[in-house]
mmCIF file of C-alpha atoms in Angstrom:
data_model
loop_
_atom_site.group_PDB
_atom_site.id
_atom_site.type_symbol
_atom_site.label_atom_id
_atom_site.label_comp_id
_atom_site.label_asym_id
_atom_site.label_seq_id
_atom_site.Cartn_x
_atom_site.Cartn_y
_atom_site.Cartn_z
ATOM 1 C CA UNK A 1 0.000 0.000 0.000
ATOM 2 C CA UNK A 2 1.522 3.513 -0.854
ATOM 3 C CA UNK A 3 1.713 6.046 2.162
ATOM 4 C CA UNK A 4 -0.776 8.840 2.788
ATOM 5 C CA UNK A 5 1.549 11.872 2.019
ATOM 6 C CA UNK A 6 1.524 14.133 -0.800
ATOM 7 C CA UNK A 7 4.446 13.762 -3.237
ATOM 8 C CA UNK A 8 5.814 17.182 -5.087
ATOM 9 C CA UNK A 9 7.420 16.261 -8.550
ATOM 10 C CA UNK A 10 9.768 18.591 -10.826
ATOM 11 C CA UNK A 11 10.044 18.099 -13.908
ATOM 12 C CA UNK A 12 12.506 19.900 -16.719
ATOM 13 C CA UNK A 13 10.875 18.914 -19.925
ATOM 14 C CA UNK A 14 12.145 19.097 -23.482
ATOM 15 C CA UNK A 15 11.185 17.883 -26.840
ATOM 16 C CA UNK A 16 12.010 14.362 -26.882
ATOM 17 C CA UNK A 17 13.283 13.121 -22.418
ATOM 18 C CA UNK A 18 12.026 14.885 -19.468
ATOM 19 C CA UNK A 19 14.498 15.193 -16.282
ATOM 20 C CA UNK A 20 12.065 13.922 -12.882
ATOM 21 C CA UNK A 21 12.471 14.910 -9.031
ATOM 22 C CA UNK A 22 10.235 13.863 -6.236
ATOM 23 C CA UNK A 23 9.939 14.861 -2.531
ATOM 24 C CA UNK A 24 7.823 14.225 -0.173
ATOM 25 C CA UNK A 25 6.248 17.108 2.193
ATOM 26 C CA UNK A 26 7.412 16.062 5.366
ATOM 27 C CA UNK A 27 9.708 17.916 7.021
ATOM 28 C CA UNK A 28 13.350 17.045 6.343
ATOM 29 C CA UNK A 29 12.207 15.053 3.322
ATOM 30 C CA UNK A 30 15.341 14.413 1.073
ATOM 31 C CA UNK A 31 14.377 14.841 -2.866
ATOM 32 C CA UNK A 32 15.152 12.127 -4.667
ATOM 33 C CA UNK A 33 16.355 12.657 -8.493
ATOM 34 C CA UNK A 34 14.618 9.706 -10.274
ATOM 35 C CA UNK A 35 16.097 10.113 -13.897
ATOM 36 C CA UNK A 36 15.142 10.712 -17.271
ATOM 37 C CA UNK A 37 12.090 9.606 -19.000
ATOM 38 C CA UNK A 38 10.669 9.668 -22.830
ATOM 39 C CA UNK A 39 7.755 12.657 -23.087
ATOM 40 C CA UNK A 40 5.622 10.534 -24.864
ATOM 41 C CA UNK A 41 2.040 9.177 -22.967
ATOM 42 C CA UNK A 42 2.673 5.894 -22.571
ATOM 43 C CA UNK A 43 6.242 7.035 -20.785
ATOM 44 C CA UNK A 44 4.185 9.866 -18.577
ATOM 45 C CA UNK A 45 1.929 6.945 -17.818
ATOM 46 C CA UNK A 46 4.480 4.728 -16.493
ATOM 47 C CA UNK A 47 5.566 7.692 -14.270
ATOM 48 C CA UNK A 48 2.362 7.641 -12.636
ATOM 49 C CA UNK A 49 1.704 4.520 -12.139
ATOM 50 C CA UNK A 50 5.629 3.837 -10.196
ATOM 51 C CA UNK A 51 4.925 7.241 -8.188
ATOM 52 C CA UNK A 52 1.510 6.268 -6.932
ATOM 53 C CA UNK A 53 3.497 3.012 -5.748
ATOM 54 C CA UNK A 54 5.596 5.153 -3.332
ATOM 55 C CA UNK A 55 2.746 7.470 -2.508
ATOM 56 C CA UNK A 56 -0.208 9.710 -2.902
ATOM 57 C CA UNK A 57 -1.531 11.746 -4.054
ATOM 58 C CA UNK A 58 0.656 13.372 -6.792
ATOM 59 C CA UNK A 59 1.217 16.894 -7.231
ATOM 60 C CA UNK A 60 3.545 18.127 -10.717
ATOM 61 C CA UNK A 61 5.593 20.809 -11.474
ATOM 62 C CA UNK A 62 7.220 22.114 -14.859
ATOM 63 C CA UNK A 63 7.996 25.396 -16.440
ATOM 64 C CA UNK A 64 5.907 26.886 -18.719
ATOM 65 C CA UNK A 65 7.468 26.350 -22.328
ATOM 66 C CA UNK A 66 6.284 24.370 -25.536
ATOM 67 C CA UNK A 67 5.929 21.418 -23.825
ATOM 68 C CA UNK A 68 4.305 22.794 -20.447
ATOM 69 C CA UNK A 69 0.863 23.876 -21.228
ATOM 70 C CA UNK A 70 0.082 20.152 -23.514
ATOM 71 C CA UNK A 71 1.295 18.110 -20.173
ATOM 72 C CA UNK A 72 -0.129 19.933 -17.567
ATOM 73 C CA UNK A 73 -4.051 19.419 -19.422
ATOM 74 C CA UNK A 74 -2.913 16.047 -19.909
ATOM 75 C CA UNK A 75 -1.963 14.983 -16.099
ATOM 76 C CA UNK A 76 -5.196 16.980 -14.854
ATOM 77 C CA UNK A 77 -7.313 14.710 -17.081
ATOM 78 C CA UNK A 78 -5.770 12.023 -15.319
ATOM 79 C CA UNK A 79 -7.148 13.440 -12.560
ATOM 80 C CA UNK A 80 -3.750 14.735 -10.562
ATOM 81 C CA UNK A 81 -2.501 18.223 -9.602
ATOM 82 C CA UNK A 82 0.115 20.275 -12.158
ATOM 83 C CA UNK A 83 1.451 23.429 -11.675
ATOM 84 C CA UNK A 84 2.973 25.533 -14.777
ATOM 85 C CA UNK A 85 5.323 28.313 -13.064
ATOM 86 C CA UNK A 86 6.676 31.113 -14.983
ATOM 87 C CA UNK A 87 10.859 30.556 -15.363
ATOM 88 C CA UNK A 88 11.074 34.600 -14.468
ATOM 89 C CA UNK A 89 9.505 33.281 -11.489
ATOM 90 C CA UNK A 90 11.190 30.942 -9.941
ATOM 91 C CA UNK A 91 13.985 31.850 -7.496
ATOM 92 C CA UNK A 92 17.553 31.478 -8.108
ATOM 93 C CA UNK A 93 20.459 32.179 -6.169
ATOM 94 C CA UNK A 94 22.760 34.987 -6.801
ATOM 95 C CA UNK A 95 26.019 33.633 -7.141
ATOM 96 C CA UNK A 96 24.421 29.757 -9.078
ATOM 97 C CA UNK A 97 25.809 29.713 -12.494
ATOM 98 C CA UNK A 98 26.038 25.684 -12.630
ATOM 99 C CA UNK A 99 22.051 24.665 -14.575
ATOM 100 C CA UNK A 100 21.211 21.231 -15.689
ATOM 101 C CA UNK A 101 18.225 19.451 -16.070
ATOM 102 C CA UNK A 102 18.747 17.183 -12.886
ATOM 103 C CA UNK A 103 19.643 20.352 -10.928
ATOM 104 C CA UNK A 104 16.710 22.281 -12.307
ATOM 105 C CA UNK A 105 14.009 19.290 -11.231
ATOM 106 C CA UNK A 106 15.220 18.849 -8.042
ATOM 107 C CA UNK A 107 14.748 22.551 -7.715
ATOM 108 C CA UNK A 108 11.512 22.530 -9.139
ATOM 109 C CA UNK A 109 10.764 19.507 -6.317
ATOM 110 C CA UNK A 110 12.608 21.412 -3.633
ATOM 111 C CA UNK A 111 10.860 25.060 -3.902
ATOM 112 C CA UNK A 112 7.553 23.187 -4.429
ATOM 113 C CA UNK A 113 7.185 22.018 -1.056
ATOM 114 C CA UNK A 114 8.633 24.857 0.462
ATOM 115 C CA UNK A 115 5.554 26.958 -1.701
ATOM 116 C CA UNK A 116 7.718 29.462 -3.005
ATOM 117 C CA UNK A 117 6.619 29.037 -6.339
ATOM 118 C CA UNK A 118 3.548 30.582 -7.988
ATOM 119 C CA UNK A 119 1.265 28.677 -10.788
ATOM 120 C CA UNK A 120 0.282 30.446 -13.886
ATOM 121 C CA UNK A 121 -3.035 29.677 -15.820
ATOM 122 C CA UNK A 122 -2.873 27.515 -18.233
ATOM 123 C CA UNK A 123 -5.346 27.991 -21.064
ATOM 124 C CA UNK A 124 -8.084 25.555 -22.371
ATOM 125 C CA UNK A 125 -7.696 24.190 -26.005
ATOM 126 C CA UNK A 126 -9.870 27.069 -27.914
ATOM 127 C CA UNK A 127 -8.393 29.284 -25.595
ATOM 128 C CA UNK A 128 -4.883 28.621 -26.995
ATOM 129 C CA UNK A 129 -6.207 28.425 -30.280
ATOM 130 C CA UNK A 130 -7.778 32.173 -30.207
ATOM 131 C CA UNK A 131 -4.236 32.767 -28.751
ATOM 132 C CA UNK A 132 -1.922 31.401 -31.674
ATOM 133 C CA UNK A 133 -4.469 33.216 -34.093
ATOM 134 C CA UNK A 134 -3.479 36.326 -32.347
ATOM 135 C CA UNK A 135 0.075 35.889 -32.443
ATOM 136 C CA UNK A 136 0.430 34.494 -36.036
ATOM 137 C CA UNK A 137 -1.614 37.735 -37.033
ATOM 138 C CA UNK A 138 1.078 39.721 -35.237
ATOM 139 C CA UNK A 139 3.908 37.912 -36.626
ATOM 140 C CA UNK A 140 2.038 38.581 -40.238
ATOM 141 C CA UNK A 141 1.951 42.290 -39.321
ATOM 142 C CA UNK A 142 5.598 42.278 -37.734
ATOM 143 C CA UNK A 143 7.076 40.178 -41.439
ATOM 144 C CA UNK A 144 4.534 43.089 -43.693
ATOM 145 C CA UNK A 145 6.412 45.622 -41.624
ATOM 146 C CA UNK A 146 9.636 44.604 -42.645
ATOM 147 C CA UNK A 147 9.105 43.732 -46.270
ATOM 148 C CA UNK A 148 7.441 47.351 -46.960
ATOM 149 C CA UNK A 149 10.761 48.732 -45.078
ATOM 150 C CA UNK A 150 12.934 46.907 -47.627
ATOM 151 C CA UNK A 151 11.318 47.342 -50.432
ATOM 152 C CA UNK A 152 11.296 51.286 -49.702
ATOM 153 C CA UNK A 153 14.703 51.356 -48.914
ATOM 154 C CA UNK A 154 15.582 49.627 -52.293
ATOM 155 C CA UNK A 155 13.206 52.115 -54.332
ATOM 156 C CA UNK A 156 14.782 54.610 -52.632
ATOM 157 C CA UNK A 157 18.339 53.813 -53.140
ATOM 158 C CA UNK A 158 17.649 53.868 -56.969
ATOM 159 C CA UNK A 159 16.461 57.237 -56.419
ATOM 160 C CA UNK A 160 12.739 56.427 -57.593
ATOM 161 C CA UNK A 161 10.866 58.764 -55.388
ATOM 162 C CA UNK A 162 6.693 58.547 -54.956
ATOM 163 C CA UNK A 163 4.739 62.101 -55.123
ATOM 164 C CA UNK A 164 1.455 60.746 -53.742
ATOM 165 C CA UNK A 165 0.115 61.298 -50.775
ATOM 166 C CA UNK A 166 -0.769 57.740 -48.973
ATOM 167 C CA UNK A 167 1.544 54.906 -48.796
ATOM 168 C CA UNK A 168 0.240 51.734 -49.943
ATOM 169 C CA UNK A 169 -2.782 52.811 -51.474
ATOM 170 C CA UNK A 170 -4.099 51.938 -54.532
ATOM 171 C CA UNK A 171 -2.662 54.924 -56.447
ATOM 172 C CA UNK A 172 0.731 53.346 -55.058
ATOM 173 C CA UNK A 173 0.635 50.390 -55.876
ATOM 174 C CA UNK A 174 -0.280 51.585 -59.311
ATOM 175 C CA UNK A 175 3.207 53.796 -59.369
ATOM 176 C CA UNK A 176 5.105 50.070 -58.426
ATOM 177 C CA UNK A 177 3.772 47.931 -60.967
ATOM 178 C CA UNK A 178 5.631 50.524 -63.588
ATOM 179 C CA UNK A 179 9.198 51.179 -61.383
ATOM 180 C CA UNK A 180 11.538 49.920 -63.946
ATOM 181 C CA UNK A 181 15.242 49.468 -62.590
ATOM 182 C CA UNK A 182 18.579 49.807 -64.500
ATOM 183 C CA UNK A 183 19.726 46.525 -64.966
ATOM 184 C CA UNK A 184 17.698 42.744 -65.468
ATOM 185 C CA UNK A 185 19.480 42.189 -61.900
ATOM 186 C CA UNK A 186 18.015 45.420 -60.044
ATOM 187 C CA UNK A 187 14.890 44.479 -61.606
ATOM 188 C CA UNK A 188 14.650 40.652 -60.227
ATOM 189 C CA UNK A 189 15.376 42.072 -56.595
ATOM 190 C CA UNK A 190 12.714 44.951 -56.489
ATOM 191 C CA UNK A 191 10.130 41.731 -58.589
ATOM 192 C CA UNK A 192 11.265 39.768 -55.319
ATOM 193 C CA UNK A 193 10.860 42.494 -52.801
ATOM 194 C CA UNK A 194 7.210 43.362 -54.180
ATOM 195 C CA UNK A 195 6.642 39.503 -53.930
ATOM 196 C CA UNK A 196 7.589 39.745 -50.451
ATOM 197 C CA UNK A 197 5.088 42.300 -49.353
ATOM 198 C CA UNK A 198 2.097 40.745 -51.259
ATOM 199 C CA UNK A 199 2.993 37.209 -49.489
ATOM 200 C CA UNK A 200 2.256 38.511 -45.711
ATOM 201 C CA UNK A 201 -0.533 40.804 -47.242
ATOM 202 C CA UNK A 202 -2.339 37.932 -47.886
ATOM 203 C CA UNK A 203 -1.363 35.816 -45.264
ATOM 204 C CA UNK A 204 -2.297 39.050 -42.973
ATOM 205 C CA UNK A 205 -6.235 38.518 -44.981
ATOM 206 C CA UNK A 206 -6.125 34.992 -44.080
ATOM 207 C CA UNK A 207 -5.743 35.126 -40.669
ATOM 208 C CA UNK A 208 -8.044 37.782 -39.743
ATOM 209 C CA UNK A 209 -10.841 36.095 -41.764
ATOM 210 C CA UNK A 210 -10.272 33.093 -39.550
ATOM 211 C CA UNK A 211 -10.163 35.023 -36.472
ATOM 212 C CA UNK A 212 -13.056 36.578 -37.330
ATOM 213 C CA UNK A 213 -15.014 33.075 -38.171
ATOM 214 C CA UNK A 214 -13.317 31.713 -34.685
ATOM 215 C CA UNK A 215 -14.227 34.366 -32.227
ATOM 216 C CA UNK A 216 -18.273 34.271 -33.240
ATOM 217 C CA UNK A 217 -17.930 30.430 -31.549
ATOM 218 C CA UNK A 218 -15.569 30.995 -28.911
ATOM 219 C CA UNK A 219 -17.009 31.250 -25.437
ATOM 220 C CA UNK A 220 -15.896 34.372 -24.270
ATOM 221 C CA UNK A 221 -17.513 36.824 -27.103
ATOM 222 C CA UNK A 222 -19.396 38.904 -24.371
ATOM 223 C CA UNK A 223 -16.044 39.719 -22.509
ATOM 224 C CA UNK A 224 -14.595 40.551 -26.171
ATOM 225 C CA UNK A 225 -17.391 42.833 -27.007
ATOM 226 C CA UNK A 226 -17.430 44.852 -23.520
ATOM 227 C CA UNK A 227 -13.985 45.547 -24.113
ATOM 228 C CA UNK A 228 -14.269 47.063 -27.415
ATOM 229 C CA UNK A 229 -16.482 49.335 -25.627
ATOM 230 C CA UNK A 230 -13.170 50.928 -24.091
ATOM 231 C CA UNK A 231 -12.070 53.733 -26.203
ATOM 232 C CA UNK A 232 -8.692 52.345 -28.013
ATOM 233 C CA UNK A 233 -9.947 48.984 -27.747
ATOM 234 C CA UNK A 234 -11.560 47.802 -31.101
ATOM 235 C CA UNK A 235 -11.730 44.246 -31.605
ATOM 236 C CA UNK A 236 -7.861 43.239 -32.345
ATOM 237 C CA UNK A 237 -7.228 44.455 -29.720
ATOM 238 C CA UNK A 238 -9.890 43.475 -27.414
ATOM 239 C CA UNK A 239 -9.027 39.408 -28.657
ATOM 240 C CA UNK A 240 -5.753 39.687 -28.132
ATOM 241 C CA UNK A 241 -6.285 41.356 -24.628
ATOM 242 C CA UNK A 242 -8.725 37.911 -23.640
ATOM 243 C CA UNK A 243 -6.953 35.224 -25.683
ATOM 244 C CA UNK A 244 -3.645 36.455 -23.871
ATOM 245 C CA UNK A 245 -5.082 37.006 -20.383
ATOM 246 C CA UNK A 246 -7.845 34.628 -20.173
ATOM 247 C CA UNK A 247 -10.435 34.936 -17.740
ATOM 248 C CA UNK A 248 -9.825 38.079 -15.412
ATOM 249 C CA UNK A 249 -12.272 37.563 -13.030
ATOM 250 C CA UNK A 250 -10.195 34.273 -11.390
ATOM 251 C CA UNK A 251 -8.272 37.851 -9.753
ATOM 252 C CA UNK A 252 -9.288 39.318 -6.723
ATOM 253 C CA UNK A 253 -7.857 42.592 -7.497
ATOM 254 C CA UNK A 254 -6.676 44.571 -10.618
ATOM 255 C CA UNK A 255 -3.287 45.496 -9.213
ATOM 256 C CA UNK A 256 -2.421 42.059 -10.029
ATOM 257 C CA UNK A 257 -3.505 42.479 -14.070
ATOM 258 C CA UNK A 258 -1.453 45.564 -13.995
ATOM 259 C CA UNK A 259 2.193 43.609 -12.395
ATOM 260 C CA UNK A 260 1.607 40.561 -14.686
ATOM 261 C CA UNK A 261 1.767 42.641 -17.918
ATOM 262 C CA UNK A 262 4.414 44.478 -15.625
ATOM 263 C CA UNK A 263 2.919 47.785 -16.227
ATOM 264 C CA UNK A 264 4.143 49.013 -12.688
ATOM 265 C CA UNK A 265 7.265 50.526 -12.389
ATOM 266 C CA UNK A 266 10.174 48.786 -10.911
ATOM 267 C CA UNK A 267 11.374 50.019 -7.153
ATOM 268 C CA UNK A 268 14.738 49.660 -4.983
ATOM 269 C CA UNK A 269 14.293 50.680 -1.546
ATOM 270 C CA UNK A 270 17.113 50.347 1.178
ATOM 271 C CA UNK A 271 16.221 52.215 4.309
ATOM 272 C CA UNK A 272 14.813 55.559 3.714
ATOM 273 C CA UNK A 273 16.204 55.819 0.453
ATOM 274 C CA UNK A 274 13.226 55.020 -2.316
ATOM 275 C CA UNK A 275 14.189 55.262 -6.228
ATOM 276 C CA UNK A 276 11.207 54.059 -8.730
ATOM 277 C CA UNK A 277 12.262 53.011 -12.183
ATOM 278 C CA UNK A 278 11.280 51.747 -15.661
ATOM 279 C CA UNK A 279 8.463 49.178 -16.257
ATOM 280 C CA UNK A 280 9.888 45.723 -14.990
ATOM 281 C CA UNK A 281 8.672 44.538 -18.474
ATOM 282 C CA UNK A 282 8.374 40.720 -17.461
ATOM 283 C CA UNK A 283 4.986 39.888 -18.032
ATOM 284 C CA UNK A 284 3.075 38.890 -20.781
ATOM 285 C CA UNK A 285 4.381 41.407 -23.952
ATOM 286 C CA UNK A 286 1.624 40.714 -27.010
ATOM 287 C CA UNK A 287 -1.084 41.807 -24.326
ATOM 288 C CA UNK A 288 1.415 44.925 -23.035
ATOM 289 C CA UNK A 289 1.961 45.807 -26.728
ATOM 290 C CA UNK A 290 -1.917 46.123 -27.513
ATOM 291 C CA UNK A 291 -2.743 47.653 -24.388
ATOM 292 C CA UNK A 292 -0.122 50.541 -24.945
ATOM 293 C CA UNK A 293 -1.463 50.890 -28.313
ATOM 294 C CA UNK A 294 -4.576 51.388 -27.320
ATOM 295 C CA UNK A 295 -3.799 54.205 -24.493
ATOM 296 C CA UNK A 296 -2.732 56.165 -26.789
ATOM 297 C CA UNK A 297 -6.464 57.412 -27.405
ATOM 298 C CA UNK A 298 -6.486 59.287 -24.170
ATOM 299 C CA UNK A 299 -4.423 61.900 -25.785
ATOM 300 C CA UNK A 300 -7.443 62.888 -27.677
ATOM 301 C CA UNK A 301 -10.335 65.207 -25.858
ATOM 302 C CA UNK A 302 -13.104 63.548 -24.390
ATOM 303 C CA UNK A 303 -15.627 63.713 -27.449
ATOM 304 C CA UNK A 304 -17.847 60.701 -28.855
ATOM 305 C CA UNK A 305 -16.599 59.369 -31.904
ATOM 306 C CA UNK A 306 -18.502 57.735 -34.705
ATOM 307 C CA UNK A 307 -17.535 54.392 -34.081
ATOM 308 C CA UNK A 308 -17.897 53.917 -30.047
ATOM 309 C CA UNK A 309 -21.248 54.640 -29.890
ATOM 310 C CA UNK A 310 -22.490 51.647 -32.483
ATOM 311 C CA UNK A 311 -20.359 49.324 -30.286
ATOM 312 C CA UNK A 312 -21.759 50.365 -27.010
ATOM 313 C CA UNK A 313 -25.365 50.025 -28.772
ATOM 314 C CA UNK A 314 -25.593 46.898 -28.060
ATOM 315 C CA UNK A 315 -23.697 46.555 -24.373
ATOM 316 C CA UNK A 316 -25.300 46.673 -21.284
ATOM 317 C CA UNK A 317 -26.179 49.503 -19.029
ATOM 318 C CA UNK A 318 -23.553 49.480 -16.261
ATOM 319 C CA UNK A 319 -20.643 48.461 -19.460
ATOM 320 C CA UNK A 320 -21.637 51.711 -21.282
ATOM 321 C CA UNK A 321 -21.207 53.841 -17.477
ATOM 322 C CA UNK A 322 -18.023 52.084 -16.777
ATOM 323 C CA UNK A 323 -16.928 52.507 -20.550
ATOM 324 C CA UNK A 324 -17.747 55.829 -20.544
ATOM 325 C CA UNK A 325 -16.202 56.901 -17.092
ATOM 326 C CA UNK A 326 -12.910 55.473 -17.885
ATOM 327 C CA UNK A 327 -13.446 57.397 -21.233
ATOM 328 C CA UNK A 328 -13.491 60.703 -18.992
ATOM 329 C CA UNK A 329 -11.312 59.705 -16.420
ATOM 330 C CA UNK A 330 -7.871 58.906 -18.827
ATOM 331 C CA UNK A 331 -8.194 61.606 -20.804
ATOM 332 C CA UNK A 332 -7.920 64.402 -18.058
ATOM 333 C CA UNK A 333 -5.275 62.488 -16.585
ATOM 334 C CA UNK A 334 -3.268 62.149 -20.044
ATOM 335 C CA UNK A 335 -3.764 66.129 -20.096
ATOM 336 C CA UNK A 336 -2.732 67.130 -16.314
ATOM 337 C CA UNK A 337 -0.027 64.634 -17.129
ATOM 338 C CA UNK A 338 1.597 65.875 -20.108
ATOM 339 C CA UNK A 339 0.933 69.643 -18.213
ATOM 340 C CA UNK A 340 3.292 68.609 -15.667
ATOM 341 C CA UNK A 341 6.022 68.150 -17.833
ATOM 342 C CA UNK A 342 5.648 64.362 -18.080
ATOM 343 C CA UNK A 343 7.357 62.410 -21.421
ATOM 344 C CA UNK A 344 4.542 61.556 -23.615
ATOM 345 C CA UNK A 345 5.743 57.616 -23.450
ATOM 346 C CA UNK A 346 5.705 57.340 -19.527
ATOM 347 C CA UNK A 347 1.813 58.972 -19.766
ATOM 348 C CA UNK A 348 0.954 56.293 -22.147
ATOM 349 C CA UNK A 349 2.380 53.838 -20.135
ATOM 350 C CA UNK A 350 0.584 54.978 -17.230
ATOM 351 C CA UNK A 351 -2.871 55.357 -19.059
ATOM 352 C CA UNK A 352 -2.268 51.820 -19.932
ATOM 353 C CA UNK A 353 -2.239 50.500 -16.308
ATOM 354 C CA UNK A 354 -5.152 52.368 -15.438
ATOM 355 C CA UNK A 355 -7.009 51.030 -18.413
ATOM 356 C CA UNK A 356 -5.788 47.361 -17.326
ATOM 357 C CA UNK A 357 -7.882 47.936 -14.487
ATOM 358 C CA UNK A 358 -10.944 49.261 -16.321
ATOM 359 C CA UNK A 359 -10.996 45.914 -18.441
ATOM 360 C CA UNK A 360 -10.520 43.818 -14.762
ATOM 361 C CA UNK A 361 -14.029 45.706 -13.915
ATOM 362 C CA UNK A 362 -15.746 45.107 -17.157
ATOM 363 C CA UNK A 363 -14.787 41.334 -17.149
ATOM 364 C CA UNK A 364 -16.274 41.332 -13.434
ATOM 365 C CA UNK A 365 -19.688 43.278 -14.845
ATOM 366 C CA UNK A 366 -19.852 40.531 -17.474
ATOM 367 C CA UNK A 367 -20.676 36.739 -17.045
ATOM 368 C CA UNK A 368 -18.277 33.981 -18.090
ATOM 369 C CA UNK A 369 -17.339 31.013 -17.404
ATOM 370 C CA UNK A 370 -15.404 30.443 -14.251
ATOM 371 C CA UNK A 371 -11.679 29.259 -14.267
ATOM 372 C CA UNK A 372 -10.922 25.982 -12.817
ATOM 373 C CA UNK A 373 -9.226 27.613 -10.130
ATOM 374 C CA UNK A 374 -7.826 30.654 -8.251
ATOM 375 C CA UNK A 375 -4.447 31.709 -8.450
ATOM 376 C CA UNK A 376 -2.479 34.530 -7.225
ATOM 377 C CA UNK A 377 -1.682 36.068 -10.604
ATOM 378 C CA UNK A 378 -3.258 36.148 -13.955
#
């Protein structure tokens, strides 16, 4: 019969063997390395099955990675505990510059039991999917970035100048299709370079018409469309914003939105000497990114534009007050701000962690579907 204690287990995963660690939570416990193990099921399965022999019940532990989120859904439909902790998280020692994968499971074990290690959220499987939609659509806009950059560089360097006003309009496009270079060389390399913009154009298309098809069946549509009642919120951003965070409301307070997409500034304090500094910029960055973006419509006056009001149509009562008093609210701060004499990009930033906490209240004035469980952080 296996004893009646609980048994914490690191593990260091990577692609193809996994690094295990097991202590028990008695006091003085010794952690035991117990080797390394295939990551397939069948080998996870095994794991269980010679762990449950020793004791029970089983708690895991891994970092979040590639691997992390796919095992931790899998060992929780087995029906045991698994934590996914955040690497920037876990504790290290100053002066340790020795890391290997036994080393890092036994610390994984070790700081388990001692609970001084914090569990991130891991998302469902349309969750995640929402989530890679968003991030391949920023990766399309990131690689369109680039190839307009290079092919205006090259034009440029050939001393082909365009006279029109909008970049990338039709009228443009018109001017590229007859740029003729000097040589048949010149002319394969801007042919290329043109080729290269039209290739994450489309791919851009693609993935917001799937993104669009996705979000009208994903289960969290009446979060999306609150937020998109926040001035400098439309819907990008208000799906990247959910697919990134998840569900807000598993938070007890919206300080802790605004440190995990590190939007507070970083401190040192040693006696009675208090210095603030930059952003700690640790926490999750495609959510950051979009929510920065969007503060910057706070620099505008508080008027009613033509677009807000058709979204908040169709909202609620107590969305439209919140939506419109955090309307009010940042853009006489963004002014008194910038009065003071305050750079335009540390306004933003602040604007940004005030309207973390506006989308905290508008996920609690909207009903979704719980989260599996609370956690400390989002």
């Amino acid at each position: 019969m296996p004893e009646s204690t609980t048994l914490d287990v690191g593990m260091d995963i990577h692609k193809e063997s996994m690094a295990v660690a097991y202590v028990a939570q008695e006091h003085g416990a010794e952690v035991i390395y117990l080797g390394t193990i295939g990551t397939r099921h069948a080998d996870i399965d095994q794991l269980t099955r010679q762990l449950q022999a020793k004791a029970t019940p089983l708690v895991f532990v891994d970092e979040a990675g590639p691997c992390g989120s796919w095992l931790s859904r899998y060992l929780t439909k087995k029906g045991y505990g698994c934590w996914v902790v955040a690497p920037s998280l876990i504790p290290k020692k100053a002066g340790d510059r020795v890391k290997t994968d036994r080393r890092d499971a036994v610390q994984l074990a070790r700081l388990m039991r001692s609970g001084d290690l914090t569990p991130v959220d891991v998302p469902e499987v349309e969750d995640e999917a929402i989530r890679d939609l968003s991030r391949a659509r920023e990766d399309a806009v990131r690689d369109l970035k680039a190839a307009k950059f290079r092919l205006n560089a090259f034009v440029l360097r050939h001393d082909s100048r365009y006279t029109g006003r909008a970049s990338w309009a039709p009228a443009h496009l018109r001017w590229l299709s007859d740029v003729v270079c000097a040589t048949p060389a010149q002319q394969l390399v801007f042919q290329e370079d043109v080729r290269a913009v039209n290739a994450p154009t489309e791919r851009l298309q693609r993935l917001e018409q799937a993104r669009q098809e996705q979000v009208t069946s994903w289960r969290r549509p009446p979060v999306v469309a609150a937020l998109e009642g926040l001035r400098g919120v439309p819907c990008t951003v208000a799906v990247t914003l959910v697919a990134e965070l998840g569900d807000l409301t598993r938070v007890e307070h919206p300080r802790h939105v605004m440190t995990y997409l590190s939007l507070i500034p970083s401190a040192y304090a040693s006696g009675e000497r208090r210095q603030q500094g930059s952003i700690t910029t640790a926490g999750n960055t495609p959510a950051r990114r979009a929510l920065v973006a969007g503060a910057w419509a706070s620099r505008d006056p508080a008027n009613v534009s033509r677009h807000l009001p058709l979204r908040l149509a169709q909202l609620p009562k107590p969305i439209q007050d919140l939506s419109w008093q955090a309307h009010v609210r940042l853009c006489q701060r963004f002014r008194r701000l910038m009065a003071r004499g305050t750079h335009a990009n540390q306004v933003v930033v602040t604007m940004a962690r005030e309207l973390a906490g506006f989308l905290w209240a508008m996920a609690k004035a909207v009903t979704v579907t719980p989260s599996r469980q609370k956690i400390d952080r989002v």
